[in-house]
PDB file of C-alpha atoms in Angstrom:
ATOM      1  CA  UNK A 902      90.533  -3.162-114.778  1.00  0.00           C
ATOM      2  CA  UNK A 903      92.600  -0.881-112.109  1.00  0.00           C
ATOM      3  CA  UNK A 904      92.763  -1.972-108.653  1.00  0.00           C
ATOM      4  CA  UNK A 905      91.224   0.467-105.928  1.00  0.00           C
ATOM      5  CA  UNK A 906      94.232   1.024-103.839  1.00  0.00           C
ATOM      6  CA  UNK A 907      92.391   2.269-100.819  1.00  0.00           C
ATOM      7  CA  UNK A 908      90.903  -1.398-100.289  1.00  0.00           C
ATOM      8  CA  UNK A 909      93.091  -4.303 -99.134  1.00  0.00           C
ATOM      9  CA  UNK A 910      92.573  -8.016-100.993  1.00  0.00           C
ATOM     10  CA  UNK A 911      89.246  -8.733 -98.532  1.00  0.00           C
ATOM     11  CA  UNK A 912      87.604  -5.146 -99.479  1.00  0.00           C
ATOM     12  CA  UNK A 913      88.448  -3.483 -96.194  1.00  0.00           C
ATOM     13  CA  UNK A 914      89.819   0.195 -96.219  1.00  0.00           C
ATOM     14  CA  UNK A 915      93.064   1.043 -95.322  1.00  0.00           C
ATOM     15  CA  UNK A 916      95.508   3.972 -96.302  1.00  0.00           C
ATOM     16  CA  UNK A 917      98.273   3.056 -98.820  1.00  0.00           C
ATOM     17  CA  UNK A 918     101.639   2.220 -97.978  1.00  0.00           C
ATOM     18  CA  UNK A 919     104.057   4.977 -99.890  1.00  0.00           C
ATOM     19  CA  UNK A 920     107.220   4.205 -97.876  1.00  0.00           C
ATOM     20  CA  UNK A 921     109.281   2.844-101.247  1.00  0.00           C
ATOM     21  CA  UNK A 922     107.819   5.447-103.101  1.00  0.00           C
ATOM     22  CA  UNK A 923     110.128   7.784-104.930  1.00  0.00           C
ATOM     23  CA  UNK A 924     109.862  11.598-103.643  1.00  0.00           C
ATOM     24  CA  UNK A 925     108.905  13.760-106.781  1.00  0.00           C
ATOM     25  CA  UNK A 926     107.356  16.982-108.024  1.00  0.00           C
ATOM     26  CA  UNK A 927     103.842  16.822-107.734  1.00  0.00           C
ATOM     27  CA  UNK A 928     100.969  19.759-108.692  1.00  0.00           C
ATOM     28  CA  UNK A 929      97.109  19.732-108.533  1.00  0.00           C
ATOM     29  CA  UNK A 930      94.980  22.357-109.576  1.00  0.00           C
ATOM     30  CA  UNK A 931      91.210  22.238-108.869  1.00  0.00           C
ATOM     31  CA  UNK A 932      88.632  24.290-109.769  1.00  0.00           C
ATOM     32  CA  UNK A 933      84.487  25.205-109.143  1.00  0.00           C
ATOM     33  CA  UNK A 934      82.599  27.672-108.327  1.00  0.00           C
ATOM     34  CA  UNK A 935      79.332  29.454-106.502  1.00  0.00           C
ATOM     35  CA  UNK A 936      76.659  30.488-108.596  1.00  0.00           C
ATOM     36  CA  UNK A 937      74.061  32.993-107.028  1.00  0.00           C
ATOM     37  CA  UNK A 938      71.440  35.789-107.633  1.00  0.00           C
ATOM     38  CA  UNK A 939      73.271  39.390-108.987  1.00  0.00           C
ATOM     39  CA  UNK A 940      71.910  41.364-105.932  1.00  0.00           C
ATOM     40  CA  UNK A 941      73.849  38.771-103.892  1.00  0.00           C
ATOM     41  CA  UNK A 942      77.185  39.127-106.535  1.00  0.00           C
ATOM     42  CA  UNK A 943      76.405  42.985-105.866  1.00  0.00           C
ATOM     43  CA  UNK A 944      76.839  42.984-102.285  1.00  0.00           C
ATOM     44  CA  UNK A 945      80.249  40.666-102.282  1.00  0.00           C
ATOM     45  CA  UNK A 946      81.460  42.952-105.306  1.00  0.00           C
ATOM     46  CA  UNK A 947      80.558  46.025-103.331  1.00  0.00           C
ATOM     47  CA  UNK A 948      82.173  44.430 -99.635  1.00  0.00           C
ATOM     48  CA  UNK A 949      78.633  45.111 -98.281  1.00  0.00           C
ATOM     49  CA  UNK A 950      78.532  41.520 -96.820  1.00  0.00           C
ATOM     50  CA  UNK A 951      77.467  41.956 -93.041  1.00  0.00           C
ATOM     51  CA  UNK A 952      80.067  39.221 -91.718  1.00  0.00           C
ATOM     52  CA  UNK A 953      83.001  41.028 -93.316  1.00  0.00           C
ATOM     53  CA  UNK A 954      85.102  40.087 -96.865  1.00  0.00           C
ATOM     54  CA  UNK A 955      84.173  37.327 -98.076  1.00  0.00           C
ATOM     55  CA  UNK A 956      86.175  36.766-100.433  1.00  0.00           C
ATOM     56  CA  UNK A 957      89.543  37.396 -98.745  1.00  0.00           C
ATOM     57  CA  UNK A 958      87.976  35.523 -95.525  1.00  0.00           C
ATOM     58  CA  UNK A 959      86.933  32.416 -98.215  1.00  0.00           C
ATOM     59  CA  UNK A 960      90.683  32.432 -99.712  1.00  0.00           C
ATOM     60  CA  UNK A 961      92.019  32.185 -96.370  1.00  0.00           C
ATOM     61  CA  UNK A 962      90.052  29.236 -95.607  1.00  0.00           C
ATOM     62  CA  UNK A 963      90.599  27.582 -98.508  1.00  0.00           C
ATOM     63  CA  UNK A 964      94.400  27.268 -98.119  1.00  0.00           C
ATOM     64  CA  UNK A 965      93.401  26.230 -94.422  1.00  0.00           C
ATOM     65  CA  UNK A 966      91.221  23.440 -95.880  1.00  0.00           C
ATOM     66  CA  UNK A 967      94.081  22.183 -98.042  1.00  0.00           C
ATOM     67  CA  UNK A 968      96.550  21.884 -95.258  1.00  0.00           C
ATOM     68  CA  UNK A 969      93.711  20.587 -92.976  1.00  0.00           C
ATOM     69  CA  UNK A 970      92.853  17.562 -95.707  1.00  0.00           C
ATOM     70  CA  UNK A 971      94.346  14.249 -94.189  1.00  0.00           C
ATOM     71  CA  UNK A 972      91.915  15.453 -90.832  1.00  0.00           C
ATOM     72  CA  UNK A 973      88.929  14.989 -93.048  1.00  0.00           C
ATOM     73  CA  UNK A 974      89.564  12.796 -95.434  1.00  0.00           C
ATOM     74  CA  UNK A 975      90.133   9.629 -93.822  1.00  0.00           C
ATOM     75  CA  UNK A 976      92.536   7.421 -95.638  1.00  0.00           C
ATOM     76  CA  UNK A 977      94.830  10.625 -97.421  1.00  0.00           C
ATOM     77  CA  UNK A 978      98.153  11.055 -95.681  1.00  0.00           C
ATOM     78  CA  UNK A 979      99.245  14.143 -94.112  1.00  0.00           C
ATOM     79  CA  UNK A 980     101.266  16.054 -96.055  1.00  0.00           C
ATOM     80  CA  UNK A 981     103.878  18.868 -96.044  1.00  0.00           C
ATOM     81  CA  UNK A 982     102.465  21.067 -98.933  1.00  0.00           C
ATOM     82  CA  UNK A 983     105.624  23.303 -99.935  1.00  0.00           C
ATOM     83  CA  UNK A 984     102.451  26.153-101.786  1.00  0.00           C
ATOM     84  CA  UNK A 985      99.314  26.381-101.794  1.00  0.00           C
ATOM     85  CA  UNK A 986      97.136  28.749-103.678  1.00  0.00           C
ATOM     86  CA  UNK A 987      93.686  30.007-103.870  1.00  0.00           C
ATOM     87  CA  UNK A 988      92.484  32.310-106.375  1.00  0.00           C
ATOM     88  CA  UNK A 989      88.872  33.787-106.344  1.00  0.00           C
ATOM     89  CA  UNK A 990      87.464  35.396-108.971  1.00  0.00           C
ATOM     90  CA  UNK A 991      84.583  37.445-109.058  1.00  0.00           C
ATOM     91  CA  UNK A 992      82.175  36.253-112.560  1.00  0.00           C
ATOM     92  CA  UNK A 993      79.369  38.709-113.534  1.00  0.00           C
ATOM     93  CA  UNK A 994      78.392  35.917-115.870  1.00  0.00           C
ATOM     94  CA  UNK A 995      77.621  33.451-113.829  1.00  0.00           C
ATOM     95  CA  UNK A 996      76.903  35.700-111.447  1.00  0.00           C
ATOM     96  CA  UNK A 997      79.070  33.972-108.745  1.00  0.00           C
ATOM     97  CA  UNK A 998      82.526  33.465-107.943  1.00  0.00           C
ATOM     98  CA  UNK A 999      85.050  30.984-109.790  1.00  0.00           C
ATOM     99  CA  UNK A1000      87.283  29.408-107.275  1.00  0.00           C
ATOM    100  CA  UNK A1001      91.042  28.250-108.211  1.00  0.00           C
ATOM    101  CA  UNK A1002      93.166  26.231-106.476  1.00  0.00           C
ATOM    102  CA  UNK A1003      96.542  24.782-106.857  1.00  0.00           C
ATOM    103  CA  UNK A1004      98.870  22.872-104.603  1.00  0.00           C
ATOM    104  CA  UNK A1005     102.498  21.506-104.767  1.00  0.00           C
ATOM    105  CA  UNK A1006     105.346  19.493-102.756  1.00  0.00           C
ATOM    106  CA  UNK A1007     107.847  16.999-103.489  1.00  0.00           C
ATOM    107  CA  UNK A1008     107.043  14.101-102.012  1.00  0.00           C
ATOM    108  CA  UNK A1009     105.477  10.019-102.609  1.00  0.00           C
ATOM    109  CA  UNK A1010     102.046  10.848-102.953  1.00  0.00           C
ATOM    110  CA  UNK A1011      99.984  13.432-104.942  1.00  0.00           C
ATOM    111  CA  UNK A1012      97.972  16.615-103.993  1.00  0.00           C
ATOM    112  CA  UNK A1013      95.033  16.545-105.922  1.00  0.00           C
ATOM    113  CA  UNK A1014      92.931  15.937-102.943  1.00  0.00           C
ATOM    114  CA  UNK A1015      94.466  19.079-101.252  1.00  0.00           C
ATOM    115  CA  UNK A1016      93.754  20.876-104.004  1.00  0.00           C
ATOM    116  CA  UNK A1017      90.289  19.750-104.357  1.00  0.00           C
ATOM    117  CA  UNK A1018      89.483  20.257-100.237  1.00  0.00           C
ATOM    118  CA  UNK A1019      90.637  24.097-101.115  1.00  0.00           C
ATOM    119  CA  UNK A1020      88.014  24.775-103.479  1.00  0.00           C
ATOM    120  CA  UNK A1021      85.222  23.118-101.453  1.00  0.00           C
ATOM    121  CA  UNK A1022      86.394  24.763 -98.438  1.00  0.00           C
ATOM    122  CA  UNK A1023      86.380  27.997-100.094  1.00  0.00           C
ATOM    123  CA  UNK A1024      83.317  27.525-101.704  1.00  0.00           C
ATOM    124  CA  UNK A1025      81.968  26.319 -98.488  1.00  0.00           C
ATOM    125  CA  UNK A1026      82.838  30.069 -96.730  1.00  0.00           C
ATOM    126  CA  UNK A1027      81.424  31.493 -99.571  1.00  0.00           C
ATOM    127  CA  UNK A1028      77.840  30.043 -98.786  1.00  0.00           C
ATOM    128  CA  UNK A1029      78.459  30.450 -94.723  1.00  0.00           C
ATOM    129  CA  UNK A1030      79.070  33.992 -95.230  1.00  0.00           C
ATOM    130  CA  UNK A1031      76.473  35.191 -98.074  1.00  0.00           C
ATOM    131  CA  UNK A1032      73.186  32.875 -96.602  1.00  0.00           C
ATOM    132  CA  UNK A1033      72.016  35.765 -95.077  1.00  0.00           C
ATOM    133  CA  UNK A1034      71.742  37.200 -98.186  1.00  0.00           C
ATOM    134  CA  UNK A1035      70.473  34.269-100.464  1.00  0.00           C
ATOM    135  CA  UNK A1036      69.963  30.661 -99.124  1.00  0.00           C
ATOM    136  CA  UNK A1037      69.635  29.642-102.826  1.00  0.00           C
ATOM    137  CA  UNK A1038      73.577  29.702-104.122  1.00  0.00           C
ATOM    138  CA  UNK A1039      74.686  26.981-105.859  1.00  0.00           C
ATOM    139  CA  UNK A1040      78.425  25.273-105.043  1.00  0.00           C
ATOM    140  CA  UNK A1041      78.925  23.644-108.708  1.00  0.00           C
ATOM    141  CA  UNK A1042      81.573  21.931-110.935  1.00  0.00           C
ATOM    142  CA  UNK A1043      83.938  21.384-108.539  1.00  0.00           C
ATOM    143  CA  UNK A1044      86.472  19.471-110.697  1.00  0.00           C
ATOM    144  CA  UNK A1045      90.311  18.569-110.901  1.00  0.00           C
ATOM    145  CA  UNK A1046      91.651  20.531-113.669  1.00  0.00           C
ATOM    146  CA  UNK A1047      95.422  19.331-113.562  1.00  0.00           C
ATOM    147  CA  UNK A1048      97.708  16.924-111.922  1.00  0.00           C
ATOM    148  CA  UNK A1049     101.267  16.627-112.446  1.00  0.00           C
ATOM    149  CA  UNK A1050     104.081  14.152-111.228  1.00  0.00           C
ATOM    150  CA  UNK A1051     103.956  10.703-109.522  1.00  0.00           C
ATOM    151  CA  UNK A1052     103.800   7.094-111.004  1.00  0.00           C
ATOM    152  CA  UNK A1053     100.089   7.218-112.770  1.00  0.00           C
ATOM    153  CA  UNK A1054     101.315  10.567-115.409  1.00  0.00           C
ATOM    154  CA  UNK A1055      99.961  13.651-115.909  1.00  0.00           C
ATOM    155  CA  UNK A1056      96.419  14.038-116.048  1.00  0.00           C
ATOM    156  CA  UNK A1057      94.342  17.499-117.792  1.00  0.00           C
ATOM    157  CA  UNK A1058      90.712  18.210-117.754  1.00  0.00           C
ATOM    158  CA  UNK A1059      88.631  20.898-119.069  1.00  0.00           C
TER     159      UNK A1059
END
């Protein structure tokens, strides 16, 4: 059975030691997205939102949320992300919006937790900025799609 690393031998929390870690290429990419009603998908389609563009506003705080991760997620180490991206995309099936985000750096620890913050955060400004609209969206599926680099592989979900 693995080991949780974030727990010391007596079950207390701490953050993980990389210092003898070896620097390398690491990538995340998450992924989810907010489901809502069409007339709602209409009015962020059309730009008709009342507290501006949401989905420009939403991508910009997404890649603030992934730089912003170590300050609220306790035990993850502050990083110096060398990209980060945010991709919204507009889904008239869902209707909602699919939210992609990746992140990279070299460094001794991995960036799926960057990339993951991105997505929530985005999906998070999203729901701030439509709930006039509809109080009834639902943030779904947020998921890791891809991680690349480090000692435990590469890992892909679909």
């Amino acid at each position: 059975m693995k080991k949780l690393t974030h727990l010391d031998d007596s079950g207390k929390a701490h953050m993980v030691d990389v210092g003898e870690k070896a620097d390398t290429e690491r990538v995340a990419i998450a992924r989810g997205e907010v489901k809502m009603q069409k007339v709602t998908f209409d009015l962020i389609a059309a730009g008709n939102m009342k507290k501006g563009d949401v989905l420009t506003v939403a991508q910009i705080a997404g890649i603030n949320g992934a730089k912003r991760t170590s300050d609220l997620i306790p035990l993850c180490h502050p990083l110096a992300l060398t990209h980060i991206s945010v991709k919204l995309d507009l889904d008239e099936s869902l209707p909602g919006v699919q939210i992609t985000a990746s992140a990279r750096l070299r460094g001794k620890t991995g960036v799926e937790m960057e990339a993951l913050t991105a997505v929530s955060v985005a999906a998070l400004t999203i729901y701030d900025m439509a709930k006039a609209a509809e109080k009834t969206m639902i943030i779904q599926n947020i998921r890791l799609i891809e991680k690349r680099g480090g000692k435990s592989g590469d890992v892909v979900n679909q």
